[in-house]
């Protein structure tokens, strides 16, 4: 009777975790720990002080955890293609991304601006919710819609999360910075295509992540030049995310111009 009741076929395979699934789970754990670090920082300071002031050490720790999660997310697909992939690999990957790149950066926005008393709390919560909702919609659309070019439609959620983190680390809470966070959320659900990291591009992305980790460690350790490094890294991240849509729009404009010229020459 026990043997007859044991799951078989695709259902049985779904219970087996592959190496890629372990990376996805590691990504989710990193996102959860990042939220715990930020929550502990807020609770500890509010218990000992009348006002909350963000501690760079806690924020740096949370960001390093998110970068480690991003590294796991970068490699889980590569490992799945190289070795065996389980039946629930794609679902695990999306669920982990929701935690690390949807909920964690949204919570970071609340910790950054929600206790500052510089902005209405409802507006801060709207900005945080926009990041979370855009991330969830982005992942759901990614699972259902495939582009002809194979690139990402909309800003990939790990890059969107890192851009939100860059805004938090670089600027003080203000209406302008919240507008930037809303813009990042819009980019995630937009139709703008972003190149998928493959081959050399994947190596460049990994190198970029490792450089950011080093900059954050130098900044958190309060070493000489740490503030400058973190500012340069955050500015480059924001500039990269802003430049890609402009380049895509210019490229499409050139394509439309070429098609019009070709049509006119045929006539």
XYZ file of N, CA and C in Angstrom:
801
model
N 0.831 -1.210 0.000
C 0.000 0.000 0.000
C 0.867 1.262 0.000
N 1.942 1.242 0.773
C 2.827 2.407 0.833
C 3.460 2.680 -0.522
N 3.848 1.590 -1.235
C 4.473 1.777 -2.537
C 3.483 2.336 -3.542
N 2.195 1.912 -3.438
C 1.192 2.403 -4.371
C 0.886 3.884 -4.138
N 1.002 4.330 -2.874
C 0.681 5.714 -2.550
C 1.840 6.658 -2.795
N 3.037 6.156 -3.078
C 4.193 7.009 -3.293
C 4.061 7.745 -4.630
N 4.299 9.056 -4.633
C 4.171 9.821 -5.887
C 5.124 9.309 -6.949
N 4.636 9.272 -8.180
C 5.442 8.808 -9.296
C 5.405 9.830 -10.423
N 6.265 9.601 -11.416
C 6.278 10.462 -12.600
C 6.670 11.876 -12.260
N 6.067 12.861 -12.941
C 6.417 14.263 -12.729
C 6.227 14.717 -11.290
N 5.183 14.166 -10.591
C 4.946 14.568 -9.211
C 6.093 14.109 -8.327
N 6.572 12.916 -8.534
C 7.698 12.418 -7.748
C 8.963 13.211 -7.999
N 9.196 13.600 -9.253
C 10.392 14.378 -9.570
C 10.365 15.751 -8.927
N 9.166 16.282 -8.672
C 9.053 17.619 -8.108
C 9.597 17.693 -6.688
N 9.739 16.533 -6.017
C 10.230 16.531 -4.645
C 11.757 16.496 -4.591
N 12.414 16.398 -5.715
C 13.870 16.308 -5.732
C 14.467 17.674 -6.041
N 15.300 18.151 -5.127
C 15.951 19.433 -5.312
C 17.249 19.245 -6.081
N 17.467 20.087 -7.069
C 18.698 20.038 -7.840
C 19.675 21.076 -7.287
N 20.872 21.102 -7.857
C 21.873 22.092 -7.437
C 21.379 23.510 -7.728
N 20.684 23.682 -8.856
C 20.138 24.998 -9.189
C 19.072 25.425 -8.181
N 18.263 24.471 -7.706
C 17.248 24.786 -6.702
C 17.892 25.242 -5.402
N 19.037 24.671 -5.054
C 19.749 25.089 -3.845
C 20.178 26.545 -3.945
N 20.596 26.967 -5.146
C 20.956 28.364 -5.337
C 19.733 29.274 -5.219
N 18.600 28.824 -5.740
C 17.372 29.609 -5.623
C 16.959 29.751 -4.160
N 17.070 28.676 -3.409
C 16.751 28.734 -1.984
C 17.730 29.656 -1.259
N 19.008 29.593 -1.641
C 19.990 30.511 -1.059
C 19.646 31.951 -1.350
N 19.135 32.232 -2.540
C 18.683 33.567 -2.899
C 17.555 34.018 -1.974
N 16.581 33.150 -1.732
C 15.465 33.488 -0.850
C 15.931 33.731 0.583
N 16.862 32.911 1.056
C 17.389 33.070 2.414
C 18.112 34.408 2.555
N 18.882 34.782 1.544
C 19.589 36.065 1.578
C 18.597 37.231 1.654
N 17.517 37.163 0.875
C 16.505 38.209 0.937
C 15.850 38.291 2.290
N 15.532 37.139 2.887
C 14.917 37.117 4.217
C 15.864 37.694 5.270
N 17.137 37.324 5.210
C 18.117 37.833 6.175
C 18.312 39.341 6.018
N 18.244 39.841 4.777
C 18.366 41.282 4.559
C 17.225 42.030 5.247
N 16.005 41.499 5.144
C 14.859 42.113 5.820
C 15.041 42.046 7.332
N 15.531 40.921 7.841
C 15.753 40.771 9.285
C 16.770 41.790 9.793
N 17.847 41.998 9.034
C 18.876 42.961 9.437
C 18.288 44.370 9.523
N 17.509 44.758 8.519
C 16.910 46.090 8.520
C 15.878 46.236 9.637
N 15.077 45.198 9.862
C 14.083 45.245 10.929
C 14.757 45.342 12.295
N 15.816 44.570 12.497
C 16.542 44.616 13.767
C 17.147 45.998 13.990
N 17.676 46.612 12.925
C 18.244 47.946 13.044
C 17.191 48.954 13.482
N 16.009 48.900 12.864
C 14.940 49.840 13.207
C 14.441 49.610 14.627
N 14.204 48.361 14.995
C 13.686 48.059 16.336
C 14.694 48.458 17.401
N 15.958 48.135 17.187
C 16.998 48.426 18.174
C 17.144 49.927 18.395
N 17.142 50.698 17.314
C 17.321 52.140 17.459
C 16.085 52.819 18.039
N 14.909 52.371 17.654
C 13.686 52.973 18.196
C 13.512 52.666 19.680
N 14.074 51.554 20.150
C 14.018 51.222 21.570
C 14.981 52.051 22.406
N 16.111 52.431 21.818
C 17.150 53.164 22.554
C 17.151 54.660 22.272
N 16.558 55.080 21.147
C 16.546 56.486 20.775
C 15.125 56.914 20.443
N 14.903 58.219 20.504
C 13.571 58.733 20.178
C 13.334 58.783 18.676
N 14.409 58.910 17.890
C 14.289 58.972 16.445
C 15.145 57.896 15.804
N 14.702 57.454 14.623
C 15.437 56.434 13.880
C 16.396 57.101 12.909
N 17.652 56.704 12.956
C 18.660 57.149 12.008
C 19.309 55.920 11.402
N 19.255 55.846 10.085
C 19.755 54.647 9.415
C 21.241 54.467 9.685
N 21.619 53.266 10.127
C 23.009 52.923 10.406
C 23.620 52.325 9.138
N 24.685 52.944 8.593
C 25.281 52.427 7.358
C 25.705 50.972 7.440
N 26.107 50.519 8.628
C 26.570 49.139 8.763
C 25.442 48.156 8.483
N 24.251 48.439 9.024
C 23.122 47.536 8.793
C 22.673 47.575 7.343
N 22.610 48.786 6.764
C 22.201 48.897 5.374
C 23.212 48.216 4.464
N 24.503 48.373 4.779
C 25.530 47.721 3.959
C 25.413 46.209 4.052
N 25.154 45.702 5.258
C 24.991 44.250 5.425
C 23.804 43.744 4.616
N 22.682 44.488 4.670
C 21.496 44.081 3.916
C 21.773 44.089 2.417
N 22.490 45.111 1.941
C 22.767 45.202 0.514
C 23.721 44.096 0.065
N 24.725 43.786 0.891
C 25.638 42.682 0.560
C 24.864 41.375 0.456
N 23.918 41.154 1.353
C 23.098 39.944 1.292
C 22.288 39.905 -0.002
N 21.747 41.053 -0.409
C 20.994 41.095 -1.668
C 21.900 40.842 -2.867
N 23.140 41.339 -2.807
C 24.075 41.087 -3.900
C 24.461 39.610 -3.961
N 24.605 38.980 -2.795
C 24.867 37.538 -2.781
C 23.674 36.787 -3.375
N 22.457 37.245 -3.014
C 21.264 36.646 -3.612
C 21.219 36.835 -5.112
N 21.655 38.030 -5.594
C 21.695 38.277 -7.032
C 22.699 37.358 -7.724
N 23.815 37.075 -7.047
C 24.797 36.141 -7.606
C 24.206 34.740 -7.710
N 23.485 34.313 -6.677
C 22.808 33.007 -6.735
C 21.803 32.969 -7.872
N 21.071 34.085 -8.054
C 20.071 34.139 -9.117
C 20.734 34.098 -10.490
N 21.916 34.704 -10.606
C 22.630 34.697 -11.874
C 23.106 33.300 -12.242
N 23.494 32.525 -11.239
C 24.093 31.221 -11.509
C 23.082 30.080 -11.546
N 21.885 30.256 -10.952
C 20.971 29.113 -10.899
C 20.536 28.659 -12.286
N 20.324 29.630 -13.197
C 19.973 29.244 -14.560
C 21.117 28.554 -15.283
N 22.333 29.053 -15.073
C 23.494 28.428 -15.696
C 23.699 27.006 -15.186
N 23.531 26.819 -13.885
C 23.689 25.487 -13.293
C 22.589 24.559 -13.778
N 21.366 25.081 -13.906
C 20.250 24.253 -14.367
C 20.473 23.772 -15.798
N 21.048 24.639 -16.632
C 21.320 24.234 -18.010
C 22.509 23.279 -18.098
N 23.456 23.430 -17.205
C 24.658 22.592 -17.238
C 24.398 21.217 -16.633
N 23.626 21.200 -15.539
C 23.346 19.946 -14.849
C 21.841 19.678 -14.882
N 21.394 18.827 -13.977
C 19.971 18.445 -13.965
C 19.120 19.562 -13.353
N 17.981 19.839 -13.956
C 17.022 20.809 -13.435
C 15.792 20.061 -12.926
N 15.247 20.486 -11.805
C 14.071 19.826 -11.247
C 12.803 20.366 -11.901
N 11.682 19.699 -11.616
C 10.410 20.097 -12.212
C 9.891 21.411 -11.644
N 10.369 21.812 -10.463
C 9.870 23.040 -9.848
C 10.921 24.143 -9.842
N 11.950 24.010 -10.677
C 13.036 24.985 -10.678
C 12.584 26.393 -11.012
N 11.770 26.553 -12.063
C 11.330 27.884 -12.479
C 10.465 28.544 -11.411
N 9.587 27.740 -10.775
C 8.721 28.295 -9.733
C 9.533 28.718 -8.516
N 10.512 27.893 -8.134
C 11.376 28.254 -7.006
C 12.140 29.541 -7.290
N 12.630 29.671 -8.499
C 13.387 30.863 -8.883
C 12.529 32.114 -8.757
N 11.306 32.071 -9.259
C 10.420 33.233 -9.185
C 10.039 33.573 -7.750
N 9.752 32.552 -6.934
C 9.389 32.803 -5.541
C 10.552 33.420 -4.773
N 11.759 32.937 -5.025
C 12.938 33.499 -4.365
C 13.151 34.948 -4.791
N 12.936 35.244 -6.083
C 13.111 36.613 -6.570
C 12.111 37.567 -5.935
N 10.898 37.098 -5.677
C 9.902 37.946 -5.019
C 10.402 38.381 -3.643
N 11.026 37.462 -2.912
C 11.520 37.784 -1.569
C 12.721 38.720 -1.634
N 13.721 38.358 -2.434
C 14.987 39.097 -2.434
C 14.918 40.411 -3.203
N 14.190 40.435 -4.315
C 14.210 41.607 -5.183
C 12.874 42.325 -5.264
N 11.862 41.816 -4.548
C 10.580 42.493 -4.468
C 10.314 42.992 -3.064
N 10.198 42.064 -2.115
C 9.858 42.443 -0.745
C 11.016 43.137 -0.031
N 12.245 42.613 -0.162
C 13.383 43.175 0.566
C 13.663 44.638 0.184
N 13.775 44.996 -1.107
C 13.987 46.416 -1.422
C 12.790 47.287 -1.055
N 11.564 46.751 -1.134
C 10.393 47.518 -0.712
C 10.474 47.820 0.786
N 10.882 46.838 1.576
C 11.050 47.051 3.012
C 12.186 48.044 3.283
N 13.231 48.012 2.443
C 14.336 48.954 2.603
C 13.868 50.390 2.367
N 12.963 50.590 1.420
C 12.401 51.922 1.183
C 11.669 52.418 2.424
N 10.906 51.531 3.059
C 10.177 51.905 4.274
C 11.155 52.251 5.392
N 12.187 51.436 5.585
C 13.180 51.692 6.637
C 13.960 52.975 6.369
N 14.140 53.303 5.101
C 14.920 54.480 4.715
C 14.125 55.779 4.888
N 12.865 55.777 4.470
C 12.091 57.017 4.448
C 10.887 57.015 5.385
N 10.460 55.845 5.842
C 9.240 55.784 6.646
C 9.373 56.395 8.025
N 10.602 56.403 8.583
C 10.815 56.952 9.928
C 11.469 58.328 9.907
N 11.656 58.905 8.725
C 12.387 60.166 8.618
C 11.550 61.384 8.975
N 10.214 61.272 8.926
C 9.291 62.382 9.171
C 9.461 63.507 8.150
N 10.175 63.250 7.062
C 10.328 64.241 6.005
C 9.249 64.106 4.944
N 8.642 62.945 4.860
C 7.649 62.660 3.840
C 6.435 62.016 4.483
N 5.256 62.163 3.871
C 4.070 61.474 4.403
C 4.263 59.957 4.360
N 3.881 59.295 5.426
C 4.078 57.845 5.492
C 3.309 57.139 4.386
N 2.123 57.627 4.057
C 1.324 56.962 3.019
C 2.031 57.011 1.663
N 2.761 58.116 1.401
C 3.469 58.224 0.135
C 4.663 57.275 0.095
N 5.360 57.146 1.215
C 6.483 56.211 1.302
C 5.984 54.782 1.094
N 4.850 54.462 1.724
C 4.293 53.117 1.569
C 3.851 52.868 0.130
N 3.323 53.892 -0.537
C 2.933 53.732 -1.940
C 4.159 53.431 -2.807
N 5.271 54.124 -2.538
C 6.498 53.871 -3.301
C 7.000 52.455 -3.058
N 6.973 52.029 -1.794
C 7.422 50.672 -1.473
C 6.510 49.626 -2.102
N 5.206 49.859 -2.043
C 4.246 48.918 -2.639
C 4.423 48.863 -4.153
N 4.737 49.991 -4.773
C 4.933 50.004 -6.226
C 6.111 49.118 -6.626
N 7.165 49.119 -5.819
C 8.322 48.255 -6.094
C 7.922 46.790 -5.975
N 7.190 46.462 -4.912
C 6.779 45.077 -4.696
C 5.820 44.602 -5.792
N 4.798 45.393 -6.078
C 3.797 45.000 -7.073
C 4.419 44.900 -8.464
N 5.270 45.875 -8.809
C 5.919 45.833 -10.115
C 6.795 44.594 -10.244
N 7.484 44.231 -9.166
C 8.315 43.032 -9.192
C 7.500 41.772 -9.384
N 6.377 41.672 -8.689
C 5.512 40.488 -8.809
C 4.930 40.391 -10.216
N 4.438 41.520 -10.743
C 3.879 41.528 -12.100
C 4.965 41.211 -13.122
N 6.148 41.761 -12.905
C 7.278 41.518 -13.826
C 7.611 40.029 -13.904
N 7.656 39.365 -12.764
C 7.974 37.934 -12.731
C 6.860 37.100 -13.355
N 5.606 37.478 -13.073
C 4.485 36.737 -13.659
C 4.473 36.877 -15.178
N 4.749 38.076 -15.669
C 4.781 38.287 -17.116
C 5.950 37.550 -17.759
N 7.082 37.510 -17.048
C 8.251 36.801 -17.569
C 7.952 35.320 -17.767
N 7.119 34.760 -16.858
C 6.787 33.344 -16.963
C 5.811 33.063 -18.102
N 5.084 34.096 -18.552
C 4.040 33.881 -19.554
C 4.391 34.409 -20.940
N 5.197 35.465 -20.997
C 5.462 36.145 -22.265
C 6.933 35.996 -22.624
N 7.204 35.589 -23.846
C 8.566 35.473 -24.348
C 8.735 36.423 -25.532
N 9.826 37.190 -25.526
C 10.090 38.108 -26.623
C 10.736 37.366 -27.794
N 10.572 37.903 -29.000
C 11.160 37.275 -30.189
C 12.682 37.282 -30.134
N 13.253 38.344 -29.563
C 14.704 38.460 -29.494
C 15.317 37.620 -28.381
N 14.477 37.159 -27.432
C 14.997 36.414 -26.295
C 15.468 37.295 -25.162
N 15.380 38.630 -25.326
C 15.783 39.549 -24.270
C 14.655 39.710 -23.253
N 14.950 40.451 -22.176
C 13.950 40.694 -21.140
C 13.019 41.818 -21.573
N 11.723 41.631 -21.366
C 10.771 42.721 -21.571
C 10.573 43.423 -20.233
N 11.036 44.646 -20.147
C 11.010 45.366 -18.893
C 12.306 45.165 -18.125
N 12.564 46.062 -17.216
C 13.777 45.997 -16.399
C 13.766 44.729 -15.552
N 14.796 43.870 -15.660
C 14.840 42.658 -14.833
C 14.763 43.008 -13.350
N 14.066 42.187 -12.584
C 13.802 42.525 -11.192
C 15.076 42.619 -10.346
N 16.140 41.804 -10.558
C 17.356 42.021 -9.767
C 17.986 43.387 -10.026
N 18.002 43.813 -11.309
C 18.560 45.120 -11.633
C 17.675 46.237 -11.082
N 16.367 46.026 -11.114
C 15.465 47.013 -10.529
C 15.683 47.153 -9.036
N 15.861 46.025 -8.353
C 16.112 46.062 -6.916
C 17.412 46.784 -6.603
N 18.471 46.504 -7.371
C 19.754 47.160 -7.135
C 19.682 48.660 -7.420
N 18.824 49.065 -8.362
C 18.651 50.487 -8.644
C 17.930 51.183 -7.497
N 16.906 50.538 -6.950
C 16.226 51.086 -5.771
C 17.208 51.210 -4.606
N 18.030 50.189 -4.406
C 19.033 50.219 -3.347
C 20.018 51.371 -3.584
N 20.415 51.590 -4.834
C 21.344 52.677 -5.146
C 20.742 54.034 -4.793
N 19.456 54.214 -5.088
C 18.786 55.469 -4.730
C 18.774 55.649 -3.218
N 18.492 54.572 -2.494
C 18.442 54.636 -1.028
C 19.812 54.985 -0.450
N 20.874 54.394 -1.000
C 22.216 54.635 -0.472
C 22.762 56.001 -0.869
N 22.321 56.533 -2.000
C 22.930 57.740 -2.546
C 22.237 59.020 -2.094
N 20.930 58.958 -1.857
C 20.172 60.176 -1.603
C 19.447 60.118 -0.260
N 19.091 61.300 0.219
C 18.227 61.428 1.374
C 16.765 61.347 0.922
N 15.854 60.926 1.809
C 14.444 60.845 1.415
C 13.904 62.210 0.988
N 13.271 62.249 -0.175
C 12.661 63.469 -0.687
C 11.618 63.077 -1.725
N 10.847 64.048 -2.154
C 9.846 63.777 -3.177
C 10.508 63.376 -4.498
N 11.662 63.970 -4.796
C 12.364 63.642 -6.038
C 12.871 62.204 -6.033
N 13.414 61.760 -4.904
C 13.933 60.394 -4.840
C 12.789 59.372 -4.869
N 11.667 59.700 -4.242
C 10.509 58.798 -4.335
C 10.012 58.720 -5.777
N 10.077 59.844 -6.503
C 9.695 59.824 -7.913
C 10.620 58.891 -8.695
N 11.911 58.885 -8.334
C 12.843 57.956 -8.974
C 12.495 56.511 -8.705
N 12.036 56.215 -7.489
C 11.638 54.846 -7.148
C 10.391 54.444 -7.931
N 9.436 55.356 -8.059
C 8.267 55.070 -8.901
C 8.683 54.815 -10.349
N 9.683 55.563 -10.824
C 10.163 55.384 -12.203
C 10.787 54.003 -12.390
N 11.531 53.533 -11.399
C 12.123 52.196 -11.474
C 11.029 51.133 -11.530
N 9.993 51.310 -10.700
C 8.871 50.366 -10.720
C 8.202 50.345 -12.089
N 8.060 51.519 -12.712
C 7.451 51.572 -14.041
C 8.330 50.866 -15.072
N 9.642 51.048 -14.981
C 10.545 50.399 -15.929
C 10.428 48.877 -15.855
N 10.188 48.349 -14.656
C 10.082 46.891 -14.511
C 8.881 46.322 -15.250
N 7.798 47.080 -15.349
C 6.595 46.580 -16.023
C 6.430 47.189 -17.411
N 7.424 47.925 -17.883
C 7.346 48.537 -19.206
C 7.607 47.492 -20.293
N 7.478 47.926 -21.559
C 7.746 47.050 -22.707
C 9.160 47.239 -23.268
N 9.973 48.002 -22.573
C 11.345 48.233 -23.019
C 12.146 46.943 -22.844
N 12.868 46.547 -23.888
C 13.629 45.304 -23.855
C 15.050 45.553 -23.338
N 15.451 44.720 -22.393
C 16.799 44.777 -21.822
C 17.560 43.516 -22.228
N 18.834 43.667 -22.598
C 19.599 42.491 -23.056
C 19.783 41.470 -21.942
N 19.647 40.203 -22.307
C 19.837 39.116 -21.342
C 21.325 38.809 -21.222
N 21.866 38.714 -19.964
C 23.302 38.427 -19.807
C 23.654 37.011 -20.230
N 24.424 36.901 -21.309
C 24.880 35.601 -21.804
C 26.371 35.682 -22.104
N 27.070 34.588 -21.892
C 28.488 34.519 -22.250
C 29.304 35.592 -21.576
N 29.949 36.435 -22.388
C 30.807 37.491 -21.857
C 30.022 38.511 -21.042
N 28.778 38.777 -21.471
C 27.955 39.728 -20.733
C 27.649 39.216 -19.337
N 27.407 37.905 -19.195
C 27.172 37.323 -17.873
C 28.407 37.465 -16.986
N 29.598 37.289 -17.592
C 30.843 37.461 -16.834
C 31.006 38.912 -16.377
N 30.629 39.849 -17.257
C 30.707 41.265 -16.887
C 29.755 41.576 -15.739
N 28.529 41.014 -15.796
C 27.554 41.233 -14.723
C 28.078 40.683 -13.402
N 28.667 39.486 -13.440
C 29.226 38.900 -12.218
C 30.356 39.769 -11.674
N 31.228 40.242 -12.577
C 32.306 41.124 -12.141
C 31.780 42.406 -11.529
N 30.689 42.937 -12.116
C 30.064 44.147 -11.588
C 29.517 43.897 -10.180
N 28.893 42.760 -9.955
C 28.365 42.421 -8.630
C 29.487 42.324 -7.608
N 30.588 41.655 -7.964
C 31.704 41.489 -7.035
C 32.356 42.829 -6.699
N 32.460 43.732 -7.688
C 33.008 45.062 -7.420
C 32.114 45.820 -6.445
N 30.789 45.699 -6.633
C 29.860 46.358 -5.715
C 29.987 45.807 -4.304
N 30.181 44.501 -4.175
C 30.357 43.902 -2.847
C 31.593 44.482 -2.166
N 32.696 44.580 -2.907
C 33.932 45.137 -2.346
C 33.726 46.593 -1.926
N 33.050 47.385 -2.772
C 32.795 48.792 -2.432
C 31.953 48.912 -1.167
N 30.949 48.040 -1.036
C 30.100 48.084 0.142
C 30.865 47.695 1.401
N 31.751 46.717 1.294
C 32.539 46.302 2.454
C 33.463 47.433 2.892
N 34.109 48.094 1.923
C 34.988 49.225 2.243
C 34.186 50.345 2.899
N 32.975 50.607 2.371
C 32.129 51.664 2.923
C 31.644 51.319 4.329
N 31.214 50.083 4.533
C 30.702 49.681 5.841
C 31.804 49.658 6.897
N 33.027 49.331 6.477
C 34.151 49.302 7.416
C 34.677 50.698 7.733
N 34.078 51.734 7.110
C 34.467 53.125 7.343
C 35.933 53.359 6.984
N 36.391 52.712 5.906
C 37.758 52.901 5.443
C 37.851 54.146 4.563
N 39.066 54.597 4.351
C 39.285 55.799 3.550
C 38.806 55.579 2.116
N 38.031 56.528 1.617
C 37.522 56.444 0.254
C 36.254 55.648 0.110
N 35.716 55.102 1.208
C 34.517 54.274 1.124
C 33.306 55.046 0.644
N 33.140 56.281 1.135
C 31.999 57.088 0.723
C 32.040 57.390 -0.778
N 33.234 57.680 -1.275
C 33.370 57.969 -2.702
C 33.069 56.742 -3.548
N 33.540 55.571 -3.112
C 33.302 54.339 -3.858
C 31.818 54.021 -3.953
N 31.109 54.156 -2.834
C 29.687 53.806 -2.839
C 28.900 54.795 -3.687
N 29.321 56.058 -3.709
C 28.643 57.047 -4.535
C 28.870 56.773 -6.017
N 30.100 56.420 -6.367
C 30.409 56.111 -7.771
C 29.623 54.888 -8.233
N 29.617 53.829 -7.407
C 28.889 52.611 -7.772
C 27.403 52.851 -7.936
N 26.800 53.612 -7.003
C 25.364 53.887 -7.082
C 25.034 54.740 -8.299
N 25.875 55.743 -8.580
C 25.639 56.599 -9.750
C 25.743 55.798 -11.047
N 26.705 54.872 -11.115
C 26.867 54.054 -12.318
C 25.674 53.130 -12.515
N 25.131 52.589 -11.424
C 23.961 51.715 -11.527
C 22.756 52.487 -12.055
N 22.515 53.667 -11.497
C 21.386 54.487 -11.937
C 21.571 54.926 -13.385
N 22.811 55.313 -13.737
C 23.089 55.745 -15.110
C 22.892 54.604 -16.099
N 23.299 53.391 -15.719
C 23.144 52.227 -16.594
C 21.674 51.938 -16.870
N 20.875 51.938 -15.825
C 19.450 51.641 -15.974
C 18.742 52.732 -16.778
N 19.205 53.979 -16.638
C 18.594 55.085 -17.380
C 19.028 55.104 -18.834
N 20.261 54.674 -19.105
C 20.803 54.767 -20.461
C 20.222 53.714 -21.388
N 19.949 52.522 -20.870
C 19.458 51.439 -21.721
C 18.125 51.786 -22.384
N 17.128 52.303 -21.652
C 15.873 52.673 -22.341
C 16.078 53.741 -23.400
N 16.947 54.719 -23.128
C 17.210 55.762 -24.121
C 17.847 55.163 -25.373
N 18.780 54.224 -25.176
C 19.436 53.587 -26.322
C 18.436 52.754 -27.122
N 17.543 52.051 -26.425
C 16.542 51.238 -27.117
C 15.590 52.112 -27.914
N 15.156 53.229 -27.314
C 14.246 54.130 -28.016
C 14.913 54.737 -29.245
N 16.189 55.102 -29.120
C 16.918 55.640 -30.273
C 17.075 54.584 -31.364
N 17.343 53.349 -30.956
C 17.500 52.267 -31.928
C 16.192 52.014 -32.675
N 15.071 52.001 -31.951
C 13.781 51.775 -32.605
C 13.429 52.947 -33.525
N 13.804 54.149 -33.108
C 13.538 55.321 -33.953
C 14.326 55.228 -35.255
N 15.577 54.769 -35.154
C 16.390 54.584 -36.361
C 15.802 53.502 -37.265
N 15.273 52.419 -36.645
C 14.656 51.360 -37.442
C 13.429 51.869 -38.194
N 12.592 52.643 -37.504
C 11.398 53.187 -38.160
C 11.787 54.124 -39.307
N 12.849 54.904 -39.097
C 13.316 55.812 -40.141
C 13.825 55.040 -41.351
N 14.546 53.952 -41.105
C 15.055 53.126 -42.203
C 13.918 52.462 -42.973
N 12.886 52.000 -42.236
C 11.735 51.375 -42.914
C 10.996 52.378 -43.781
N 10.836 53.620 -43.288
C 10.168 54.635 -44.068
C 10.948 54.953 -45.334
N 12.288 55.051 -45.185
C 13.121 55.331 -46.349
C 13.058 54.198 -47.362
N 13.019 52.945 -46.850
C 12.929 51.800 -47.746
C 11.586 51.789 -48.469
N 10.497 52.096 -47.761
C 9.172 52.141 -48.385
C 9.086 53.228 -49.461
N 9.679 54.390 -49.138
C 9.624 55.485 -50.095
C 10.431 55.193 -51.349
N 11.569 54.475 -51.182
C 12.397 54.106 -52.352
C 11.701 53.080 -53.230
N 10.926 52.173 -52.608
C 10.181 51.166 -53.381
C 9.097 51.830 -54.202
N 8.432 52.811 -53.634
C 7.380 53.501 -54.360
C 7.961 54.329 -55.501
